[in-house]
Amino acid sequence: MNILLREAVRYFCTFAHFSYCNTMNIPESLDLSRLPKHIAIIMDGNGRWAKERGEDRVYGHYEGVVSVRSIVDACGKVGIGYLTLYAFSAENWNRPKAEVDALMELLVNTIRKEVDELKKNNVKLHVIGDFESLPESCKKELNEAREITSSNTGLNLILALSYSSRGEITAATRRIAAKVAKGELSPEDITDAVVEKHLYTSDYPDPELMIRTSGEYRISNFLLYQLAYSELYFSDVHWPDFREPNLYDALINYQQRERRFGKTSEQIQMTKPTEVKGDDE
Ligand code: FPP
C-alpha cells in the first residue's frame, strides 16, 4: 500500500473505532476447534517503532493501543476465552517520569473511551499486578470498568499492570507462610494447586500460547509459573504493527506444534486431545 494511504488509514483507525477496520476474514487454515483457551502477550517494540519514524516513544504507545483493539477484537471474533496483555511491568516504573506519566494517562483515557465498547462486545476486564501501586485515577477507572463489564461472559481481558512475576510468587509464598504460621495449613498440604490458588491468576487457566513481539527472546518477569507448558511464539514485528493477521499467523503456528507435556510423541498420538492436560507432567 502506498505509504501516504497507509498512514491515512493508520490515522483514521486511531481516531475512529478500530472495529470498522477489523473486518478481515478468518483464514481457512485456522482450525477454530483447536484454539488456545488463553493467550498471553508481551507487547514489545513501541519505542523502537516510534524511533524508526523519528517520533517520540509515546507515539509508539499510542499506536500500540490501536493494536490492542485489533487483537482484542480478533480474540473475541474467533472465541478465545482469555487474553492477558503485559501492559506495564513493575520494572517499567524505572522509566523516565514523562513516559510513565504518559503511559498512565493513556491507560486511563483508553479505558474510559473503550469501556462501553468492551461492555457491548461482551468483554470482561480483569487486572493483575500490584494494583495499589497504580495512580488513583487509574485505580478508579479500572475499578469502574471492572464493575461495568463484570457480568460479561465472552473474552476475559486481563491487563497485567505494575506486574512482576517474581513479586507475584513472593507474595503468594508470604500468604501461604502466614497460613502455616497460624496453623491453618501444614507444610505437607502445600501442593501445586495450593500455590496456584495464591497467585493473581487463580481464576484463569494457564496460557497455552505466549506471544512476544519485536524480536526479543525473553520472558521478562512475565507469568513465570503459569508459562511452564506454554508454547512460545516470537514475532519480529513491533507491537504497533502487530494486528489481526499477525495473530492468525501465531495461532496457525501454534496449531502446528505438538504439545507433549513431558510425554513421548507416540503417547500423545494415542491420546485423544481432550485427555491432554497442561498439568500432566
Ligand atoms: C513495550 O514497548 C510496551 C510497553 C512498556 C507498554 C505497552 C502499552 C501499550 C501497548 C499501551 C497501553 C495499553 C493498554 C492495554 C491500554 P517498549 O516501550 O519497551 O518498546 P521498545 O522495546 O522498543 O523500547
CSV table of C-alpha atoms and ligand atoms in Angstrom, one decimal:
chain,number,residue,atom,x,y,z
A,1,MET,CA,0.0,0.0,0.0
A,2,ASN,CA,1.2,3.5,-0.8
A,3,ILE,CA,2.9,4.9,2.3
A,4,LEU,CA,0.6,8.0,2.4
A,5,LEU,CA,-2.5,5.9,2.1
A,6,ARG,CA,-1.2,3.6,4.8
A,7,GLU,CA,-0.6,6.5,7.1
A,8,ALA,CA,-4.0,7.9,6.4
A,9,VAL,CA,-5.6,4.6,7.3
A,10,ARG,CA,-3.5,4.4,10.4
A,11,TYR,CA,-4.6,7.9,11.4
A,12,PHE,CA,-8.2,7.1,10.7
A,13,CYS,CA,-8.0,3.9,12.8
A,14,THR,CA,-6.5,5.7,15.7
A,15,PHE,CA,-9.4,8.2,16.0
A,16,ALA,CA,-12.3,6.1,14.7
A,17,HIS,CA,-13.1,2.9,16.5
A,18,PHE,CA,-10.9,0.2,15.2
A,19,SER,CA,-13.7,-2.4,14.8
A,20,TYR,CA,-14.6,-0.7,11.5
A,21,CYS,CA,-11.1,-1.6,10.2
A,22,ASN,CA,-11.0,-5.0,11.7
A,23,THR,CA,-13.0,-6.8,9.0
A,24,MET,CA,-10.7,-9.4,7.6
A,25,ASN,CA,-11.9,-13.0,7.1
A,26,ILE,CA,-10.6,-15.7,9.4
A,27,PRO,CA,-8.1,-17.8,7.4
A,28,GLU,CA,-9.4,-21.2,6.4
A,29,SER,CA,-6.2,-22.8,7.6
A,30,LEU,CA,-7.1,-21.8,11.2
A,31,ASP,CA,-8.8,-24.6,12.9
A,32,LEU,CA,-11.3,-22.9,15.2
A,33,SER,CA,-11.9,-26.1,17.2
A,34,ARG,CA,-8.2,-26.2,18.3
A,35,LEU,CA,-7.6,-22.7,19.6
A,36,PRO,CA,-5.8,-22.0,22.8
A,37,LYS,CA,-8.1,-21.0,25.7
A,38,HIS,CA,-5.7,-18.4,26.9
A,39,ILE,CA,-3.2,-16.3,25.0
A,40,ALA,CA,-0.7,-14.1,26.9
A,41,ILE,CA,1.2,-11.3,25.0
A,42,ILE,CA,4.3,-9.3,25.8
A,43,MET,CA,3.6,-6.2,23.7
A,44,ASP,CA,7.1,-5.1,22.9
A,45,GLY,CA,8.7,-2.6,20.4
A,46,ASN,CA,6.5,0.5,20.8
A,47,GLY,CA,9.6,2.7,21.4
A,48,ARG,CA,11.6,1.3,18.5
A,49,TRP,CA,8.6,1.6,16.2
A,50,ALA,CA,8.3,5.3,17.1
A,51,LYS,CA,12.1,5.9,16.8
A,52,GLU,CA,12.2,4.3,13.3
A,53,ARG,CA,9.7,7.1,12.3
A,54,GLY,CA,11.6,9.8,14.0
A,55,GLU,CA,8.9,10.2,16.7
A,56,ASP,CA,8.8,10.2,20.5
A,57,ARG,CA,8.4,6.9,22.2
A,58,VAL,CA,5.0,7.9,23.5
A,59,TYR,CA,3.7,8.0,19.9
A,60,GLY,CA,4.6,4.3,19.7
A,61,HIS,CA,2.5,3.6,22.8
A,62,TYR,CA,-0.5,5.5,21.3
A,63,GLU,CA,-0.2,3.4,18.2
A,64,GLY,CA,0.2,0.3,20.4
A,65,VAL,CA,-3.4,0.9,21.7
A,66,VAL,CA,-4.7,0.5,18.1
A,67,SER,CA,-3.0,-2.9,18.1
A,68,VAL,CA,-4.6,-3.7,21.4
A,69,ARG,CA,-8.0,-3.0,20.0
A,70,SER,CA,-7.3,-5.1,16.9
A,71,ILE,CA,-6.1,-8.1,18.9
A,72,VAL,CA,-9.0,-7.8,21.5
A,73,ASP,CA,-11.5,-7.7,18.6
A,74,ALA,CA,-9.9,-10.6,16.8
A,75,CYS,CA,-9.8,-12.7,20.0
A,76,GLY,CA,-13.4,-12.0,20.6
A,77,LYS,CA,-14.2,-12.9,17.0
A,78,VAL,CA,-12.5,-16.3,17.0
A,79,GLY,CA,-13.7,-17.2,20.5
A,80,ILE,CA,-10.6,-17.0,22.7
A,81,GLY,CA,-11.5,-17.3,26.4
A,82,TYR,CA,-8.7,-15.3,28.0
A,83,LEU,CA,-6.2,-12.7,26.7
A,84,THR,CA,-3.5,-11.4,29.1
A,85,LEU,CA,-1.7,-8.3,28.0
A,86,TYR,CA,1.6,-7.2,29.7
A,87,ALA,CA,0.8,-3.5,29.6
A,88,PHE,CA,3.1,-2.2,32.4
A,89,SER,CA,5.7,-4.2,34.3
A,90,ALA,CA,6.8,-3.4,37.9
A,91,GLU,CA,10.2,-2.6,36.3
A,92,ASN,CA,8.6,0.0,34.0
A,93,TRP,CA,8.3,2.4,36.9
A,94,ASN,CA,12.0,3.0,36.4
A,95,ARG,CA,11.5,4.6,33.0
A,96,PRO,CA,11.7,8.4,32.7
A,97,LYS,CA,8.8,10.1,34.6
A,98,ALA,CA,7.4,11.7,31.5
A,99,GLU,CA,7.0,8.3,29.8
A,100,VAL,CA,5.5,6.7,32.9
A,101,ASP,CA,3.0,9.6,33.2
A,102,ALA,CA,2.1,9.4,29.6
A,103,LEU,CA,1.5,5.6,29.8
A,104,MET,CA,-0.7,6.0,32.9
A,105,GLU,CA,-2.7,8.8,31.2
A,106,LEU,CA,-3.0,6.7,28.1
A,107,LEU,CA,-4.3,3.8,30.1
A,108,VAL,CA,-6.9,6.0,31.9
A,109,ASN,CA,-8.1,7.6,28.6
A,110,THR,CA,-8.2,4.3,26.8
A,111,ILE,CA,-10.2,2.5,29.4
A,112,ARG,CA,-12.6,5.5,29.7
A,113,LYS,CA,-13.0,5.6,25.9
A,114,GLU,CA,-13.3,1.9,25.3
A,115,VAL,CA,-15.4,0.7,28.3
A,116,ASP,CA,-18.8,1.0,26.5
A,117,GLU,CA,-17.4,-1.0,23.6
A,118,LEU,CA,-16.0,-3.7,25.9
A,119,LYS,CA,-19.4,-3.9,27.6
A,120,LYS,CA,-21.1,-4.2,24.2
A,121,ASN,CA,-18.7,-6.8,22.9
A,122,ASN,CA,-19.2,-9.0,25.9
A,123,VAL,CA,-15.5,-8.5,27.1
A,124,LYS,CA,-14.9,-8.8,30.9
A,125,LEU,CA,-12.0,-6.8,32.2
A,126,HIS,CA,-9.6,-8.0,34.9
A,127,VAL,CA,-6.4,-6.6,36.3
A,128,ILE,CA,-3.4,-8.5,37.7
A,129,GLY,CA,-0.4,-7.0,39.4
A,130,ASP,CA,0.3,-4.6,42.3
A,131,PHE,CA,-3.0,-2.7,41.9
A,132,GLU,CA,-2.4,-0.5,44.9
A,133,SER,CA,0.8,1.0,43.4
A,134,LEU,CA,-1.2,2.5,40.5
A,135,PRO,CA,-2.2,6.2,40.5
A,136,GLU,CA,-5.7,6.9,42.0
A,137,SER,CA,-7.1,8.0,38.6
A,138,CYS,CA,-6.1,4.6,37.1
A,139,LYS,CA,-7.5,2.6,40.0
A,140,LYS,CA,-10.8,4.5,39.8
A,141,GLU,CA,-11.1,4.0,36.0
A,142,LEU,CA,-10.1,0.3,36.2
A,143,ASN,CA,-12.5,-0.4,39.1
A,144,GLU,CA,-15.4,1.2,37.2
A,145,ALA,CA,-14.6,-0.7,34.1
A,146,ARG,CA,-14.3,-4.0,36.0
A,147,GLU,CA,-17.7,-3.3,37.6
A,148,ILE,CA,-19.4,-2.3,34.3
A,149,THR,CA,-18.1,-5.4,32.5
A,150,SER,CA,-18.4,-7.8,35.4
A,151,SER,CA,-21.5,-9.6,34.0
A,152,ASN,CA,-20.0,-10.2,30.6
A,153,THR,CA,-19.4,-13.8,29.6
A,154,GLY,CA,-17.2,-13.6,26.4
A,155,LEU,CA,-13.5,-12.8,26.2
A,156,ASN,CA,-11.7,-12.3,29.6
A,157,LEU,CA,-9.3,-9.4,29.0
A,158,ILE,CA,-6.6,-9.5,31.7
A,159,LEU,CA,-4.3,-6.4,32.0
A,160,ALA,CA,-1.0,-7.1,33.7
A,161,LEU,CA,-0.2,-3.7,35.3
A,162,SER,CA,2.6,-2.9,37.7
A,163,TYR,CA,3.1,-6.7,37.3
A,164,SER,CA,6.2,-8.7,38.4
A,165,SER,CA,6.0,-12.5,38.3
A,166,ARG,CA,8.7,-12.8,40.9
A,167,GLY,CA,6.7,-10.3,43.0
A,168,GLU,CA,3.6,-12.4,42.5
A,169,ILE,CA,5.3,-15.7,43.5
A,170,THR,CA,6.9,-13.9,46.6
A,171,ALA,CA,3.5,-12.5,47.7
A,172,ALA,CA,1.9,-15.9,47.3
A,173,THR,CA,4.7,-17.5,49.3
A,174,ARG,CA,4.2,-14.9,52.0
A,175,ARG,CA,0.5,-15.6,52.2
A,176,ILE,CA,1.0,-19.3,52.4
A,177,ALA,CA,3.6,-19.0,55.1
A,178,ALA,CA,1.3,-16.8,57.1
A,179,LYS,CA,-1.4,-19.5,57.0
A,180,VAL,CA,1.2,-22.1,58.1
A,181,ALA,CA,2.3,-19.8,61.0
A,182,LYS,CA,-1.4,-19.5,62.1
A,183,GLY,CA,-1.8,-23.3,61.9
A,184,GLU,CA,-4.4,-23.0,59.1
A,185,LEU,CA,-2.2,-25.1,56.7
A,186,SER,CA,0.5,-27.7,57.3
A,187,PRO,CA,3.7,-27.7,55.1
A,188,GLU,CA,2.7,-31.2,53.7
A,189,ASP,CA,-0.6,-29.7,52.4
A,190,ILE,CA,1.3,-27.2,50.2
A,191,THR,CA,0.7,-28.6,46.7
A,192,ASP,CA,0.9,-27.1,43.2
A,193,ALA,CA,-2.8,-26.4,43.5
A,194,VAL,CA,-2.4,-24.5,46.7
A,195,VAL,CA,0.4,-22.4,45.2
A,196,GLU,CA,-1.8,-21.7,42.1
A,197,LYS,CA,-4.7,-20.6,44.4
A,198,HIS,CA,-2.5,-17.9,45.9
A,199,LEU,CA,-1.3,-16.4,42.5
A,200,TYR,CA,-3.1,-13.4,40.9
A,201,THR,CA,-4.2,-15.8,38.2
A,202,SER,CA,-6.0,-18.3,40.4
A,203,ASP,CA,-9.3,-17.8,38.4
A,204,TYR,CA,-7.7,-18.3,35.0
A,205,PRO,CA,-6.3,-21.3,33.1
A,206,ASP,CA,-2.6,-21.2,32.3
A,207,PRO,CA,-1.8,-19.7,28.8
A,208,GLU,CA,-1.3,-22.3,26.1
A,209,LEU,CA,0.3,-19.7,23.9
A,210,MET,CA,2.6,-16.8,24.8
A,211,ILE,CA,3.4,-14.3,22.1
A,212,ARG,CA,6.3,-11.7,22.3
A,213,THR,CA,6.7,-9.1,19.6
A,214,SER,CA,9.6,-7.1,18.3
A,215,GLY,CA,12.3,-9.8,18.0
A,216,GLU,CA,13.3,-10.2,21.7
A,217,TYR,CA,13.6,-13.7,23.0
A,218,ARG,CA,12.9,-13.1,26.7
A,219,ILE,CA,10.1,-13.7,29.3
A,220,SER,CA,10.9,-10.5,31.2
A,221,ASN,CA,9.4,-11.5,34.6
A,222,PHE,CA,6.0,-12.4,33.0
A,223,LEU,CA,3.9,-15.3,34.3
A,224,LEU,CA,7.0,-17.4,35.1
A,225,TYR,CA,4.9,-20.1,36.9
A,226,GLN,CA,2.0,-20.0,34.5
A,227,LEU,CA,4.0,-20.3,31.3
A,228,ALA,CA,5.6,-23.7,32.4
A,229,TYR,CA,3.9,-25.6,29.5
A,230,SER,CA,3.0,-22.7,27.1
A,231,GLU,CA,4.1,-22.6,23.5
A,232,LEU,CA,6.3,-19.6,22.9
A,233,TYR,CA,5.9,-17.6,19.7
A,234,PHE,CA,8.3,-14.8,18.9
A,235,SER,CA,7.5,-12.3,16.2
A,236,ASP,CA,9.9,-9.7,14.7
A,237,VAL,CA,7.0,-7.3,14.2
A,238,HIS,CA,6.9,-4.3,16.5
A,239,TRP,CA,3.7,-4.2,18.6
A,240,PRO,CA,2.2,-1.2,16.8
A,241,ASP,CA,2.3,-3.2,13.6
A,242,PHE,CA,1.0,-6.4,15.2
A,243,ARG,CA,-2.6,-6.7,14.1
A,244,GLU,CA,-5.3,-9.3,13.4
A,245,PRO,CA,-3.4,-11.1,10.5
A,246,ASN,CA,-0.3,-11.4,12.7
A,247,LEU,CA,-2.4,-13.0,15.5
A,248,TYR,CA,-3.8,-15.6,13.0
A,249,ASP,CA,-0.2,-16.4,11.9
A,250,ALA,CA,0.7,-17.1,15.5
A,251,LEU,CA,-2.4,-19.2,16.0
A,252,ILE,CA,-1.7,-21.2,12.9
A,253,ASN,CA,1.9,-21.7,14.0
A,254,TYR,CA,0.6,-22.8,17.4
A,255,GLN,CA,-1.6,-25.4,15.8
A,256,GLN,CA,1.4,-27.0,14.0
A,257,ARG,CA,3.1,-27.7,17.3
A,258,GLU,CA,2.9,-31.0,19.2
A,259,ARG,CA,2.3,-30.3,22.9
A,260,ARG,CA,3.8,-33.3,24.8
A,261,PHE,CA,3.8,-32.3,28.5
A,262,GLY,CA,6.8,-34.5,29.2
A,263,LYS,CA,5.3,-37.5,27.4
A,264,THR,CA,6.6,-39.1,24.2
A,265,SER,CA,5.2,-38.2,20.8
A,266,GLU,CA,3.8,-41.8,20.5
A,267,GLN,CA,1.9,-41.4,23.7
A,268,ILE,CA,0.4,-38.1,22.6
A,269,GLN,CA,-0.7,-39.6,19.2
A,270,MET,CA,-2.6,-42.3,21.2
A,271,THR,CA,-4.2,-39.8,23.5
A,272,LYS,CA,-7.4,-38.0,22.5
A,273,PRO,CA,-6.9,-34.2,22.5
A,274,THR,CA,-9.4,-33.8,25.4
A,275,GLU,CA,-7.3,-36.1,27.6
A,276,VAL,CA,-4.2,-34.0,27.3
A,277,LYS,CA,-3.9,-31.6,30.3
A,278,GLY,CA,-1.4,-28.8,31.0
A,279,ASP,CA,-0.6,-30.2,34.4
A,280,ASP,CA,0.2,-33.7,33.3
A,281,GLU,CA,3.9,-33.8,33.9
B,1,FPP,C1,6.8,-2.1,25.4
B,1,FPP,O1,7.4,-1.4,24.4
B,1,FPP,C2,5.5,-1.6,25.7
B,1,FPP,C3,5.1,-1.1,26.9
B,1,FPP,C4,6.0,-1.0,28.1
B,1,FPP,C5,3.8,-0.5,27.2
B,1,FPP,C6,2.6,-1.2,26.5
B,1,FPP,C7,1.5,-0.3,26.5
B,1,FPP,C8,0.6,-0.2,25.5
B,1,FPP,C9,0.6,-1.0,24.2
B,1,FPP,C10,-0.5,0.9,25.5
B,1,FPP,C11,-1.4,0.8,26.7
B,1,FPP,C12,-2.1,-0.5,26.8
B,1,FPP,C13,-3.4,-0.7,27.1
B,1,FPP,C14,-3.9,-2.0,27.5
B,1,FPP,C15,-4.4,0.4,27.1
B,1,FPP,P1,8.7,-0.6,24.7
B,1,FPP,O2,8.4,0.8,25.1
B,1,FPP,O3,9.5,-1.3,25.7
B,1,FPP,O4,9.4,-0.7,23.3
B,1,FPP,P2,11.0,-0.7,23.0
B,1,FPP,O5,11.5,-2.1,23.5
B,1,FPP,O6,11.0,-0.6,21.5
B,1,FPP,O7,11.6,0.4,23.7
